[in-house]
Amino acid sequence: MKYEVLKELEKEADEVNHPTHYNHNKHGIECIQAIQASMSDEEFRGYLKGNAIKYLWRYNYKGKPKQDLSKAQWYLNKLLSTF
């Protein structure tokens, strides 16, 4: 039972930190990296803030509240790392 819970948590962590659907190119570049490269620092911070708000806004409506809250936290952590 504990093993199954750990595997589920690992899967969820991957879906939050490095979702495979965001890295389907031959160069190994994640979408977030391309977005950041296309924006000024201020624009990128706005993007991160907006995504954090989006996941906080809808976490209770999609059936995976913990995953959406983890995604919001990921974007907040990324935003904090820009200062």
N, CA, C and O atoms as a GROMACS GRO file, in nm:
protein
  332
    1MET      N    1   0.081  -0.119   0.000
    1MET     CA    2   0.000   0.000   0.000
    1MET      C    3   0.086   0.126   0.000
    1MET      O    4   0.061   0.218  -0.078
    2LYS      N    5   0.187   0.133   0.087
    2LYS     CA    6   0.274   0.250   0.092
    2LYS      C    7   0.346   0.270  -0.041
    2LYS      O    8   0.362   0.384  -0.086
    3TYR      N    9   0.388   0.162  -0.103
    3TYR     CA   10   0.458   0.170  -0.231
    3TYR      C   11   0.368   0.233  -0.337
    3TYR      O   12   0.414   0.316  -0.415
    4GLU      N   13   0.242   0.194  -0.339
    4GLU     CA   14   0.148   0.250  -0.436
    4GLU      C   15   0.128   0.399  -0.415
    4GLU      O   16   0.119   0.475  -0.512
    5VAL      N   17   0.121   0.442  -0.290
    5VAL     CA   18   0.106   0.584  -0.259
    5VAL      C   19   0.229   0.660  -0.304
    5VAL      O   20   0.217   0.768  -0.362
    6LEU      N   21   0.347   0.606  -0.278
    6LEU     CA   22   0.471   0.671  -0.321
    6LEU      C   23   0.479   0.683  -0.472
    6LEU      O   24   0.519   0.787  -0.524
    7LYS      N   25   0.441   0.580  -0.543
    7LYS     CA   26   0.444   0.583  -0.690
    7LYS      C   27   0.347   0.690  -0.742
    7LYS      O   28   0.378   0.761  -0.838
    8GLU      N   29   0.230   0.701  -0.679
    8GLU     CA   30   0.132   0.802  -0.720
    8GLU      C   31   0.186   0.942  -0.695
    8GLU      O   32   0.168   1.031  -0.777
    9LEU      N   33   0.252   0.962  -0.582
    9LEU     CA   34   0.312   1.093  -0.552
    9LEU      C   35   0.423   1.127  -0.650
    9LEU      O   36   0.435   1.242  -0.692
   10GLU      N   37   0.505   1.029  -0.687
   10GLU     CA   38   0.610   1.052  -0.786
   10GLU      C   39   0.551   1.091  -0.920
   10GLU      O   40   0.600   1.183  -0.986
   11LYS      N   41   0.445   1.021  -0.961
   11LYS     CA   42   0.378   1.052  -1.088
   11LYS      C   43   0.323   1.194  -1.085
   11LYS      O   44   0.338   1.269  -1.181
   12GLU      N   45   0.260   1.230  -0.974
   12GLU     CA   46   0.205   1.364  -0.962
   12GLU      C   47   0.315   1.469  -0.964
   12GLU      O   48   0.300   1.574  -1.027
   13ALA      N   49   0.427   1.442  -0.897
   13ALA     CA   50   0.538   1.536  -0.896
   13ALA      C   51   0.591   1.557  -1.038
   13ALA      O   52   0.623   1.670  -1.075
   14ASP      N   53   0.600   1.451  -1.117
   14ASP     CA   54   0.645   1.463  -1.255
   14ASP      C   55   0.548   1.548  -1.336
   14ASP      O   56   0.589   1.629  -1.419
   15GLU      N   57   0.418   1.530  -1.314
   15GLU     CA   58   0.318   1.606  -1.386
   15GLU      C   59   0.322   1.754  -1.348
   15GLU      O   60   0.277   1.840  -1.424
   16VAL      N   61   0.374   1.784  -1.231
   16VAL     CA   62   0.384   1.922  -1.186
   16VAL      C   63   0.517   1.983  -1.230
   16VAL      O   64   0.519   2.092  -1.286
   17ASN      N   65   0.627   1.914  -1.205
   17ASN     CA   66   0.760   1.970  -1.227
   17ASN      C   67   0.812   1.957  -1.370
   17ASN      O   68   0.876   2.048  -1.421
   18HIS      N   69   0.785   1.846  -1.432
   18HIS     CA   70   0.835   1.822  -1.569
   18HIS      C   71   0.735   1.739  -1.649
   18HIS      O   72   0.764   1.624  -1.681
   19PRO      N   73   0.620   1.796  -1.681
   19PRO     CA   74   0.521   1.720  -1.757
   19PRO      C   75   0.577   1.681  -1.894
   19PRO      O   76   0.633   1.764  -1.965
   20THR      N   77   0.561   1.556  -1.930
   20THR     CA   78   0.617   1.509  -2.057
   20THR      C   79   0.554   1.578  -2.176
   20THR      O   80   0.618   1.592  -2.280
   21HIS      N   81   0.429   1.621  -2.164
   21HIS     CA   82   0.363   1.685  -2.278
   21HIS      C   83   0.418   1.825  -2.305
   21HIS      O   84   0.381   1.886  -2.405
   22TYR      N   85   0.506   1.877  -2.219
   22TYR     CA   86   0.570   2.006  -2.244
   22TYR      C   87   0.711   1.991  -2.300
   22TYR      O   88   0.780   2.090  -2.318
   23ASN      N   89   0.754   1.870  -2.329
   23ASN     CA   90   0.892   1.848  -2.374
   23ASN      C   91   0.895   1.747  -2.489
   23ASN      O   92   0.964   1.646  -2.482
   24HIS      N   93   0.820   1.776  -2.593
   24HIS     CA   94   0.813   1.685  -2.707
   24HIS      C   95   0.891   1.741  -2.827
   24HIS      O   96   0.839   1.748  -2.938
   25ASN      N   97   1.014   1.779  -2.803
   25ASN     CA   98   1.095   1.825  -2.914
   25ASN      C   99   1.230   1.757  -2.908
   25ASN      O  100   1.269   1.705  -2.803
   26LYS      N  101   1.301   1.757  -3.015
   26LYS     CA  102   1.426   1.682  -3.024
   26LYS      C  103   1.541   1.749  -2.949
   26LYS      O  104   1.647   1.689  -2.933
   27HIS      N  105   1.522   1.874  -2.904
   27HIS     CA  106   1.630   1.946  -2.839
   27HIS      C  107   1.623   1.942  -2.687
   27HIS      O  108   1.714   1.991  -2.620
   28GLY      N  109   1.517   1.884  -2.630
   28GLY     CA  110   1.503   1.874  -2.486
   28GLY      C  111   1.472   2.005  -2.418
   28GLY      O  112   1.496   2.021  -2.298
   29ILE      N  113   1.418   2.100  -2.492
   29ILE     CA  114   1.383   2.229  -2.436
   29ILE      C  115   1.238   2.224  -2.389
   29ILE      O  116   1.148   2.186  -2.464
   30GLU      N  117   1.216   2.263  -2.265
   30GLU     CA  118   1.080   2.268  -2.214
   30GLU      C  119   1.014   2.398  -2.258
   30GLU      O  120   1.080   2.499  -2.281
   31CYS      N  121   0.885   2.393  -2.270
   31CYS     CA  122   0.806   2.507  -2.314
   31CYS      C  123   0.834   2.632  -2.230
   31CYS      O  124   0.844   2.742  -2.284
   32ILE      N  125   0.846   2.615  -2.099
   32ILE     CA  126   0.869   2.729  -2.010
   32ILE      C  127   0.998   2.801  -2.046
   32ILE      O  128   1.006   2.923  -2.032
   33GLN      N  129   1.099   2.729  -2.092
   33GLN     CA  130   1.225   2.790  -2.131
   33GLN      C  131   1.208   2.875  -2.256
   33GLN      O  132   1.264   2.985  -2.265
   34ALA      N  133   1.132   2.826  -2.352
   34ALA     CA  134   1.108   2.901  -2.475
   34ALA      C  135   1.025   3.025  -2.445
   34ALA      O  136   1.049   3.132  -2.501
   35ILE      N  137   0.927   3.012  -2.357
   35ILE     CA  138   0.845   3.127  -2.320
   35ILE      C  139   0.932   3.233  -2.254
   35ILE      O  140   0.922   3.351  -2.287
   36GLN      N  141   1.016   3.192  -2.161
   36GLN     CA  142   1.103   3.287  -2.092
   36GLN      C  143   1.197   3.358  -2.189
   36GLN      O  144   1.219   3.478  -2.178
   37ALA      N  145   1.251   3.284  -2.283
   37ALA     CA  146   1.344   3.343  -2.380
   37ALA      C  147   1.275   3.446  -2.469
   37ALA      O  148   1.340   3.536  -2.523
   38SER      N  149   1.144   3.434  -2.485
   38SER     CA  150   1.072   3.524  -2.575
   38SER      C  151   1.023   3.651  -2.506
   38SER      O  152   0.962   3.737  -2.570
   39MET      N  153   1.048   3.664  -2.375
   39MET     CA  154   0.991   3.775  -2.297
   39MET      C  155   1.100   3.850  -2.222
   39MET      O  156   1.209   3.799  -2.197
   40SER      N  157   1.065   3.974  -2.186
   40SER     CA  158   1.150   4.048  -2.093
   40SER      C  159   1.132   3.987  -1.954
   40SER      O  160   1.040   3.907  -1.933
   41ASP      N  161   1.218   4.024  -1.861
   41ASP     CA  162   1.206   3.972  -1.725
   41ASP      C  163   1.071   4.010  -1.664
   41ASP      O  164   1.007   3.928  -1.598
   42GLU      N  165   1.028   4.134  -1.685
   42GLU     CA  166   0.902   4.180  -1.631
   42GLU      C  167   0.784   4.103  -1.692
   42GLU      O  168   0.691   4.065  -1.620
   43GLU      N  169   0.787   4.082  -1.822
   43GLU     CA  170   0.680   4.005  -1.887
   43GLU      C  171   0.674   3.863  -1.835
   43GLU      O  172   0.566   3.810  -1.811
   44PHE      N  173   0.791   3.802  -1.816
   44PHE     CA  174   0.795   3.664  -1.768
   44PHE      C  175   0.739   3.654  -1.627
   44PHE      O  176   0.669   3.558  -1.594
   45ARG      N  177   0.771   3.752  -1.542
   45ARG     CA  178   0.714   3.752  -1.407
   45ARG      C  179   0.562   3.761  -1.412
   45ARG      O  180   0.493   3.694  -1.335
   46GLY      N  181   0.509   3.842  -1.502
   46GLY     CA  182   0.364   3.851  -1.519
   46GLY      C  183   0.304   3.720  -1.564
   46GLY      O  184   0.196   3.681  -1.518
   47TYR      N  185   0.374   3.653  -1.654
   47TYR     CA  186   0.329   3.521  -1.701
   47TYR      C  187   0.322   3.422  -1.584
   47TYR      O  188   0.224   3.350  -1.569
   48LEU      N  189   0.427   3.419  -1.502
   48LEU     CA  190   0.431   3.328  -1.389
   48LEU      C  191   0.321   3.359  -1.288
   48LEU      O  192   0.255   3.269  -1.238
   49LYS      N  193   0.302   3.487  -1.259
   49LYS     CA  194   0.196   3.529  -1.167
   49LYS      C  195   0.059   3.487  -1.220
   49LYS      O  196  -0.024   3.435  -1.145
   50GLY      N  197   0.036   3.510  -1.348
   50GLY     CA  198  -0.093   3.474  -1.408
   50GLY      C  199  -0.120   3.326  -1.400
   50GLY      O  200  -0.233   3.285  -1.374
   51ASN      N  201  -0.018   3.244  -1.424
   51ASN     CA  202  -0.038   3.100  -1.417
   51ASN      C  203  -0.064   3.053  -1.274
   51ASN      O  204  -0.145   2.963  -1.252
   52ALA      N  205   0.005   3.114  -1.178
   52ALA     CA  206  -0.021   3.078  -1.038
   52ALA      C  207  -0.166   3.110  -1.003
   52ALA      O  208  -0.235   3.029  -0.940
   53ILE      N  209  -0.213   3.227  -1.044
   53ILE     CA  210  -0.352   3.265  -1.017
   53ILE      C  211  -0.448   3.169  -1.084
   53ILE      O  212  -0.549   3.130  -1.026
   54LYS      N  213  -0.417   3.131  -1.208
   54LYS     CA  214  -0.504   3.039  -1.283
   54LYS      C  215  -0.523   2.907  -1.207
   54LYS      O  216  -0.635   2.859  -1.192
   55TYR      N  217  -0.413   2.849  -1.160
   55TYR     CA  218  -0.424   2.721  -1.091
   55TYR      C  219  -0.491   2.736  -0.956
   55TYR      O  220  -0.563   2.645  -0.914
   56LEU      N  221  -0.469   2.846  -0.886
   56LEU     CA  222  -0.539   2.870  -0.760
   56LEU      C  223  -0.688   2.890  -0.783
   56LEU      O  224  -0.771   2.845  -0.704
   57TRP      N  225  -0.722   2.955  -0.891
   57TRP     CA  226  -0.861   2.986  -0.923
   57TRP      C  227  -0.943   2.860  -0.948
   57TRP      O  228  -1.058   2.850  -0.904
   58ARG      N  229  -0.884   2.765  -1.018
   58ARG     CA  230  -0.964   2.650  -1.062
   58ARG      C  231  -0.933   2.518  -0.992
   58ARG      O  232  -0.985   2.414  -1.032
   59TYR      N  233  -0.848   2.520  -0.888
   59TYR     CA  234  -0.804   2.395  -0.828
   59TYR      C  235  -0.919   2.308  -0.777
   59TYR      O  236  -0.906   2.186  -0.771
   60ASN      N  237  -1.027   2.368  -0.741
   60ASN     CA  238  -1.138   2.292  -0.683
   60ASN      C  239  -1.240   2.245  -0.786
   60ASN      O  240  -1.342   2.188  -0.749
   61TYR      N  241  -1.213   2.268  -0.913
   61TYR     CA  242  -1.313   2.238  -1.016
   61TYR      C  243  -1.272   2.130  -1.116
   61TYR      O  244  -1.356   2.088  -1.196
   62LYS      N  245  -1.149   2.085  -1.116
   62LYS     CA  246  -1.102   1.993  -1.219
   62LYS      C  247  -1.087   1.849  -1.172
   62LYS      O  248  -1.059   1.760  -1.252
   63GLY      N  249  -1.106   1.826  -1.043
   63GLY     CA  250  -1.096   1.689  -0.993
   63GLY      C  251  -0.959   1.648  -0.945
   63GLY      O  252  -0.941   1.536  -0.898
   64LYS      N  253  -0.860   1.737  -0.957
   64LYS     CA  254  -0.725   1.708  -0.908
   64LYS      C  255  -0.674   1.829  -0.830
   64LYS      O  256  -0.578   1.894  -0.871
   65PRO      N  257  -0.739   1.860  -0.716
   65PRO     CA  258  -0.703   1.981  -0.645
   65PRO      C  259  -0.558   1.984  -0.597
   65PRO      O  260  -0.493   2.088  -0.605
   66LYS      N  261  -0.508   1.872  -0.549
   66LYS     CA  262  -0.370   1.870  -0.500
   66LYS      C  263  -0.272   1.898  -0.613
   66LYS      O  264  -0.174   1.971  -0.594
   67GLN      N  265  -0.297   1.842  -0.729
   67GLN     CA  266  -0.208   1.864  -0.844
   67GLN      C  267  -0.212   2.011  -0.887
   67GLN      O  268  -0.107   2.070  -0.914
   68ASP      N  269  -0.330   2.069  -0.894
   68ASP     CA  270  -0.339   2.209  -0.935
   68ASP      C  271  -0.276   2.302  -0.831
   68ASP      O  272  -0.212   2.400  -0.868
   69LEU      N  273  -0.292   2.272  -0.702
   69LEU     CA  274  -0.227   2.353  -0.600
   69LEU      C  275  -0.076   2.338  -0.608
   69LEU      O  276  -0.003   2.435  -0.584
   70SER      N  277  -0.028   2.220  -0.640
   70SER     CA  278   0.115   2.200  -0.658
   70SER      C  279   0.167   2.278  -0.778
   70SER      O  280   0.277   2.331  -0.774
   71LYS      N  281   0.088   2.284  -0.884
   71LYS     CA  282   0.127   2.363  -1.001
   71LYS      C  283   0.131   2.511  -0.967
   71LYS      O  284   0.222   2.582  -1.010
   72ALA      N  285   0.034   2.559  -0.890
   72ALA     CA  286   0.035   2.699  -0.847
   72ALA      C  287   0.161   2.727  -0.766
   72ALA      O  288   0.225   2.830  -0.783
   73GLN      N  289   0.194   2.635  -0.678
   73GLN     CA  290   0.314   2.650  -0.596
   73GLN      C  291   0.439   2.651  -0.684
   73GLN      O  292   0.532   2.727  -0.658
   74TRP      N  293   0.442   2.567  -0.787
   74TRP     CA  294   0.557   2.562  -0.878
   74TRP      C  295   0.577   2.699  -0.944
   74TRP      O  296   0.689   2.750  -0.951
   75TYR      N  297   0.467   2.757  -0.994
   75TYR     CA  298   0.477   2.888  -1.058
   75TYR      C  299   0.519   2.995  -0.959
   75TYR      O  300   0.595   3.085  -0.994
   76LEU      N  301   0.470   2.989  -0.835
   76LEU     CA  302   0.512   3.086  -0.733
   76LEU      C  303   0.660   3.070  -0.701
   76LEU      O  304   0.731   3.170  -0.686
   77ASN      N  305   0.707   2.946  -0.689
   77ASN     CA  306   0.849   2.923  -0.664
   77ASN      C  307   0.934   2.974  -0.779
   77ASN      O  308   1.040   3.032  -0.757
   78LYS      N  309   0.888   2.952  -0.901
   78LYS     CA  310   0.960   3.001  -1.019
   78LYS      C  311   0.963   3.154  -1.018
   78LYS      O  312   1.066   3.215  -1.048
   79LEU      N  313   0.851   3.215  -0.982
   79LEU     CA  314   0.846   3.361  -0.972
   79LEU      C  315   0.943   3.412  -0.867
   79LEU      O  316   1.016   3.508  -0.891
   80LEU      N  317   0.944   3.349  -0.750
   80LEU     CA  318   1.038   3.390  -0.645
   80LEU      C  319   1.184   3.379  -0.691
   80LEU      O  320   1.268   3.460  -0.652
   81SER      N  321   1.212   3.279  -0.772
   81SER     CA  322   1.350   3.259  -0.817
   81SER      C  323   1.398   3.366  -0.915
   81SER      O  324   1.516   3.373  -0.945
   82THR      N  325   1.305   3.450  -0.964
   82THR     CA  326   1.344   3.553  -1.060
   82THR      C  327   1.395   3.680  -0.991
   82THR      O  328   1.440   3.772  -1.059
   83PHE      N  329   1.389   3.684  -0.859
   83PHE     CA  330   1.434   3.804  -0.785
   83PHE      C  331   1.570   3.781  -0.723
   83PHE      O  332   1.624   3.870  -0.658
   0.00000   0.00000   0.00000
